[in-house]
Every structure is written in C-alpha cells, then in structure tokens.
mmCIF file of C-alpha atoms in Angstrom:
data_model
loop_
_atom_site.group_PDB
_atom_site.id
_atom_site.type_symbol
_atom_site.label_atom_id
_atom_site.label_comp_id
_atom_site.label_asym_id
_atom_site.label_seq_id
_atom_site.Cartn_x
_atom_site.Cartn_y
_atom_site.Cartn_z
ATOM 1 C CA UNK A 1 113.686 87.875 87.543
ATOM 2 C CA UNK A 2 113.594 91.364 86.065
ATOM 3 C CA UNK A 3 113.141 94.030 88.777
ATOM 4 C CA UNK A 4 113.669 97.215 86.786
ATOM 5 C CA UNK A 5 113.802 98.103 83.127
ATOM 6 C CA UNK A 6 115.510 101.171 81.662
ATOM 7 C CA UNK A 7 115.590 101.949 77.985
ATOM 8 C CA UNK A 8 114.156 103.930 75.107
ATOM 9 C CA UNK A 9 110.379 104.099 74.847
ATOM 10 C CA UNK A 10 109.613 102.772 71.370
ATOM 11 C CA UNK A 11 105.842 102.333 71.406
ATOM 12 C CA UNK A 12 102.770 102.962 73.579
ATOM 13 C CA UNK A 13 99.332 101.383 73.359
ATOM 14 C CA UNK A 14 96.253 101.471 75.589
ATOM 15 C CA UNK A 15 97.709 99.084 78.180
ATOM 16 C CA UNK A 16 101.320 98.409 77.223
ATOM 17 C CA UNK A 17 104.623 99.971 76.285
ATOM 18 C CA UNK A 18 107.572 98.624 74.340
ATOM 19 C CA UNK A 19 110.952 99.543 75.762
ATOM 20 C CA UNK A 20 114.208 98.996 73.865
ATOM 21 C CA UNK A 21 116.794 98.007 76.457
ATOM 22 C CA UNK A 22 120.153 97.033 75.000
ATOM 23 C CA UNK A 23 118.736 96.242 71.583
ATOM 24 C CA UNK A 24 115.921 94.029 72.920
ATOM 25 C CA UNK A 25 112.329 95.280 72.790
ATOM 26 C CA UNK A 26 110.423 94.407 75.973
ATOM 27 C CA UNK A 27 106.630 94.543 75.945
ATOM 28 C CA UNK A 28 105.508 95.747 79.368
ATOM 29 C CA UNK A 29 101.881 95.856 80.541
ATOM 30 C CA UNK A 30 101.128 99.112 82.358
ATOM 31 C CA UNK A 31 98.219 100.791 84.131
ATOM 32 C CA UNK A 32 96.600 103.934 82.779
ATOM 33 C CA UNK A 33 98.374 105.840 85.557
ATOM 34 C CA UNK A 34 101.812 104.624 84.498
ATOM 35 C CA UNK A 35 100.942 105.107 80.825
ATOM 36 C CA UNK A 36 100.126 108.760 81.534
ATOM 37 C CA UNK A 37 103.467 109.170 83.343
ATOM 38 C CA UNK A 38 105.526 107.820 80.433
ATOM 39 C CA UNK A 39 107.604 110.308 78.441
ATOM 40 C CA UNK A 40 107.179 110.850 74.725
ATOM 41 C CA UNK A 41 108.478 108.245 72.289
ATOM 42 C CA UNK A 42 112.280 107.973 71.824
ATOM 43 C CA UNK A 43 112.910 109.247 75.371
ATOM 44 C CA UNK A 44 114.553 107.149 78.084
ATOM 45 C CA UNK A 45 112.189 105.570 80.587
ATOM 46 C CA UNK A 46 112.693 103.564 83.778
ATOM 47 C CA UNK A 47 109.995 101.247 85.105
ATOM 48 C CA UNK A 48 109.854 98.996 88.137
ATOM 49 C CA UNK A 49 108.858 95.534 86.918
ATOM 50 C CA UNK A 50 106.999 92.527 88.273
ATOM 51 C CA UNK A 51 107.383 89.366 86.188
ATOM 52 C CA UNK A 52 104.617 86.764 85.874
ATOM 53 C CA UNK A 53 105.521 83.388 84.411
ATOM 54 C CA UNK A 54 102.677 81.320 82.974
ATOM 55 C CA UNK A 55 102.744 78.044 81.084
ATOM 56 C CA UNK A 56 102.452 79.849 77.770
ATOM 57 C CA UNK A 57 104.121 83.223 78.380
ATOM 58 C CA UNK A 58 106.332 85.434 80.486
ATOM 59 C CA UNK A 59 104.533 88.727 81.092
ATOM 60 C CA UNK A 60 106.153 91.904 82.415
ATOM 61 C CA UNK A 61 104.072 94.420 84.370
ATOM 62 C CA UNK A 62 105.613 97.884 84.729
ATOM 63 C CA UNK A 63 105.080 100.602 87.311
ATOM 64 C CA UNK A 64 106.139 104.229 87.467
ATOM 65 C CA UNK A 65 106.380 104.219 91.281
ATOM 66 C CA UNK A 66 107.226 101.872 94.124
ATOM 67 C CA UNK A 67 103.822 102.609 95.704
ATOM 68 C CA UNK A 68 101.992 101.483 92.566
ATOM 69 C CA UNK A 69 104.037 98.279 92.418
ATOM 70 C CA UNK A 70 103.450 97.591 96.125
ATOM 71 C CA UNK A 71 99.697 98.004 95.745
ATOM 72 C CA UNK A 72 99.735 95.757 92.668
ATOM 73 C CA UNK A 73 101.590 93.036 94.562
ATOM 74 C CA UNK A 74 99.101 93.179 97.424
ATOM 75 C CA UNK A 75 96.124 93.155 95.059
ATOM 76 C CA UNK A 76 97.324 89.956 93.386
ATOM 77 C CA UNK A 77 97.214 88.170 96.754
ATOM 78 C CA UNK A 78 93.430 88.636 96.942
ATOM 79 C CA UNK A 79 91.413 85.622 95.802
ATOM 80 C CA UNK A 80 89.925 86.323 92.384
ATOM 81 C CA UNK A 81 92.332 89.165 91.560
ATOM 82 C CA UNK A 82 94.866 88.196 88.931
ATOM 83 C CA UNK A 83 97.549 90.336 87.303
ATOM 84 C CA UNK A 84 95.232 91.886 84.699
ATOM 85 C CA UNK A 85 92.477 92.775 87.171
ATOM 86 C CA UNK A 86 95.066 94.231 89.547
ATOM 87 C CA UNK A 87 96.261 96.429 86.672
ATOM 88 C CA UNK A 88 92.647 97.491 86.036
ATOM 89 C CA UNK A 89 92.305 98.472 89.690
ATOM 90 C CA UNK A 90 95.463 100.578 89.402
ATOM 91 C CA UNK A 91 93.987 102.206 86.302
ATOM 92 C CA UNK A 92 90.955 103.182 88.394
ATOM 93 C CA UNK A 93 92.641 106.167 90.016
ATOM 94 C CA UNK A 94 95.745 107.420 91.763
ATOM 95 C CA UNK A 95 97.399 104.977 94.152
ATOM 96 C CA UNK A 96 96.639 107.313 97.072
ATOM 97 C CA UNK A 97 92.918 107.356 96.216
ATOM 98 C CA UNK A 98 92.711 103.572 95.916
ATOM 99 C CA UNK A 99 94.627 103.021 99.161
ATOM 100 C CA UNK A 100 92.384 105.510 100.967
ATOM 101 C CA UNK A 101 89.259 103.795 99.602
ATOM 102 C CA UNK A 102 90.541 100.427 100.837
ATOM 103 C CA UNK A 103 91.442 101.803 104.282
ATOM 104 C CA UNK A 104 87.998 103.460 104.569
ATOM 105 C CA UNK A 105 86.384 100.202 103.372
ATOM 106 C CA UNK A 106 84.730 102.164 100.544
ATOM 107 C CA UNK A 107 83.478 99.119 98.625
ATOM 108 C CA UNK A 108 81.368 101.318 96.349
ATOM 109 C CA UNK A 109 84.457 103.247 95.169
ATOM 110 C CA UNK A 110 86.389 100.049 94.410
ATOM 111 C CA UNK A 111 83.349 98.515 92.678
ATOM 112 C CA UNK A 112 83.234 101.483 90.268
ATOM 113 C CA UNK A 113 86.473 100.268 88.690
ATOM 114 C CA UNK A 114 85.767 98.388 85.430
ATOM 115 C CA UNK A 115 86.014 94.625 85.891
ATOM 116 C CA UNK A 116 85.558 94.709 89.674
ATOM 117 C CA UNK A 117 82.315 93.220 90.974
ATOM 118 C CA UNK A 118 80.756 93.615 94.401
ATOM 119 C CA UNK A 119 82.229 90.438 95.927
ATOM 120 C CA UNK A 120 85.715 91.207 94.618
ATOM 121 C CA UNK A 121 85.508 94.803 95.878
ATOM 122 C CA UNK A 122 84.448 93.522 99.301
ATOM 123 C CA UNK A 123 87.316 91.014 99.345
ATOM 124 C CA UNK A 124 89.852 93.676 98.328
ATOM 125 C CA UNK A 125 88.709 96.010 101.115
ATOM 126 C CA UNK A 126 88.519 93.275 103.744
ATOM 127 C CA UNK A 127 91.791 91.512 102.971
ATOM 128 C CA UNK A 128 93.928 94.580 102.275
ATOM 129 C CA UNK A 129 92.651 97.097 104.833
ATOM 130 C CA UNK A 130 95.614 96.697 107.187
ATOM 131 C CA UNK A 131 98.141 95.615 104.569
ATOM 132 C CA UNK A 132 97.925 98.780 102.444
ATOM 133 C CA UNK A 133 98.858 100.942 105.439
ATOM 134 C CA UNK A 134 102.474 99.926 104.826
ATOM 135 C CA UNK A 135 102.495 101.485 101.346
ATOM 136 C CA UNK A 136 104.204 104.877 101.306
ATOM 137 C CA UNK A 137 101.946 106.892 99.013
ATOM 138 C CA UNK A 138 103.022 110.264 100.331
ATOM 139 C CA UNK A 139 99.432 110.912 101.470
ATOM 140 C CA UNK A 140 98.238 110.970 105.058
ATOM 141 C CA UNK A 141 96.796 107.560 105.881
ATOM 142 C CA UNK A 142 95.473 108.916 109.179
ATOM 143 C CA UNK A 143 93.004 111.039 107.249
ATOM 144 C CA UNK A 144 92.039 108.060 105.114
ATOM 145 C CA UNK A 145 91.364 105.926 108.175
ATOM 146 C CA UNK A 146 89.247 108.709 109.624
ATOM 147 C CA UNK A 147 87.252 108.791 106.397
ATOM 148 C CA UNK A 148 88.314 112.261 105.364
ATOM 149 C CA UNK A 149 90.554 113.710 102.725
ATOM 150 C CA UNK A 150 94.067 114.519 103.953
ATOM 151 C CA UNK A 151 94.048 117.905 105.626
ATOM 152 C CA UNK A 152 96.594 118.474 108.354
ATOM 153 C CA UNK A 153 96.354 119.866 111.840
ATOM 154 C CA UNK A 154 94.073 118.589 114.570
ATOM 155 C CA UNK A 155 94.618 116.312 117.561
ATOM 156 C CA UNK A 156 94.728 113.093 115.528
ATOM 157 C CA UNK A 157 97.553 114.368 113.334
ATOM 158 C CA UNK A 158 99.358 115.746 116.409
ATOM 159 C CA UNK A 159 99.285 112.308 118.066
ATOM 160 C CA UNK A 160 100.558 110.659 114.883
ATOM 161 C CA UNK A 161 103.310 113.264 114.531
ATOM 162 C CA UNK A 162 104.371 112.676 118.152
ATOM 163 C CA UNK A 163 104.503 108.910 117.594
ATOM 164 C CA UNK A 164 106.575 109.497 114.449
ATOM 165 C CA UNK A 165 109.033 111.569 116.521
ATOM 166 C CA UNK A 166 109.331 108.578 118.863
ATOM 167 C CA UNK A 167 110.414 106.429 115.922
ATOM 168 C CA UNK A 168 107.111 104.816 114.909
ATOM 169 C CA UNK A 169 106.447 104.348 111.200
ATOM 170 C CA UNK A 170 103.217 105.992 110.009
ATOM 171 C CA UNK A 171 101.435 102.639 109.621
ATOM 172 C CA UNK A 172 102.483 101.525 113.141
ATOM 173 C CA UNK A 173 101.434 104.845 114.655
ATOM 174 C CA UNK A 174 98.067 104.697 112.914
ATOM 175 C CA UNK A 175 97.456 101.153 114.167
ATOM 176 C CA UNK A 176 98.355 102.190 117.723
ATOM 177 C CA UNK A 177 96.004 105.175 117.554
ATOM 178 C CA UNK A 178 93.173 103.067 116.100
ATOM 179 C CA UNK A 179 93.688 100.520 118.885
ATOM 180 C CA UNK A 180 93.548 103.260 121.531
ATOM 181 C CA UNK A 181 90.316 104.595 120.002
ATOM 182 C CA UNK A 182 88.758 101.093 119.972
ATOM 183 C CA UNK A 183 89.685 100.582 123.626
ATOM 184 C CA UNK A 184 88.180 103.959 124.542
ATOM 185 C CA UNK A 185 91.490 105.418 125.709
ATOM 186 C CA UNK A 186 91.229 108.411 123.362
ATOM 187 C CA UNK A 187 88.466 110.094 121.383
ATOM 188 C CA UNK A 188 88.171 109.301 117.652
ATOM 189 C CA UNK A 189 89.734 112.674 116.817
ATOM 190 C CA UNK A 190 92.829 111.731 118.845
ATOM 191 C CA UNK A 191 92.114 114.078 121.754
ATOM 192 C CA UNK A 192 92.280 112.960 125.421
#
C-alpha cells in the first residue's frame, strides 16, 4: 500500500493532481483544500496517500495534512459515505471547521456541503461526534464542544489545561470534562 507520495507536480485539475515520482506519473484525487495547498507546477510536492482498490481500478487519494487524512478515513466508515463523498466533505471547508461542526452536531453546516443530504449529514454527526475528537487539528476542540469558536481563557480552558498538565490528551480531557458536566459535578463553563 502506498502511504506517502513525493515527486514533481506535473498537472492539476479540479479534483486531482498528477505527480511524477521516479519517472511514474501517479494520478491522485485530492480535496479542494489540498488542491489549494499544492505548489505551482514543476515543484516538488509530498502528499499523504490512502489507497482504495476496486474491482476495476486502484485509486489514490492524497492529503496535504495528517488531520485531513484522519478525517477522511473516519468519514469513509460512515454508512453511505464512500471515498468520493468523503473527499467532497473535505472540500467543504477547513478540517478544523468540519470537525467543529461534527462535534457541535451542526447537521445544517454539514448538509450545506454539495452531495451531502440530510440523512447523511445526520449520520456523519452522530457516528463521528466522539471519534473526531482524536484528530489533532491544532484548533481547540473544547470550544467546538461548547458550541463556540476557539477563544482561549475561561474556566473550561483552565480545566482542560490542568488535565493536559496531568498527562491527559486533549480528547481524553474533553471527554472527562463533558462527563463531569453531564453528572452535574461542574458547571458547563468548567467552573466549580
């Protein structure tokens, strides 16, 4: 299986790129986000790759970041979401925005993505809510879970920072805080 591809960018189209790696031109399907991150033609490019083998073809899907690839892999586990639709979802915004929409259960935001209907958007939000917390997007998932844009400061962020100092990963700390809120041990803002 091909995990990463490095070579010269030979061609770009609306949803694919051709990369010359060692004299072989690989056609790689990419999201609009990855396409925008690609350098100009004839420059060296490195993409993370997920390979899909079908009866009639081997298709490479390329990603500029690990976070984008991780979200793609989780999306393809949702019933009704195949590789192409997952790529469309990734083209619907930055990875951080999509992850935050899923965590907030913002079905309307996911449904706005071309090709995603109401039932599929609901399934994506329901099935991936907890699973996308593990994706390191560089954005604050605590703010996403609270339904706000990442800001910083405040009791909730202080609690999460303290848990991080104790060795908890951000996703684990967020789950622990959400559990404490559900059980009434702390206020929704993270204060006593």
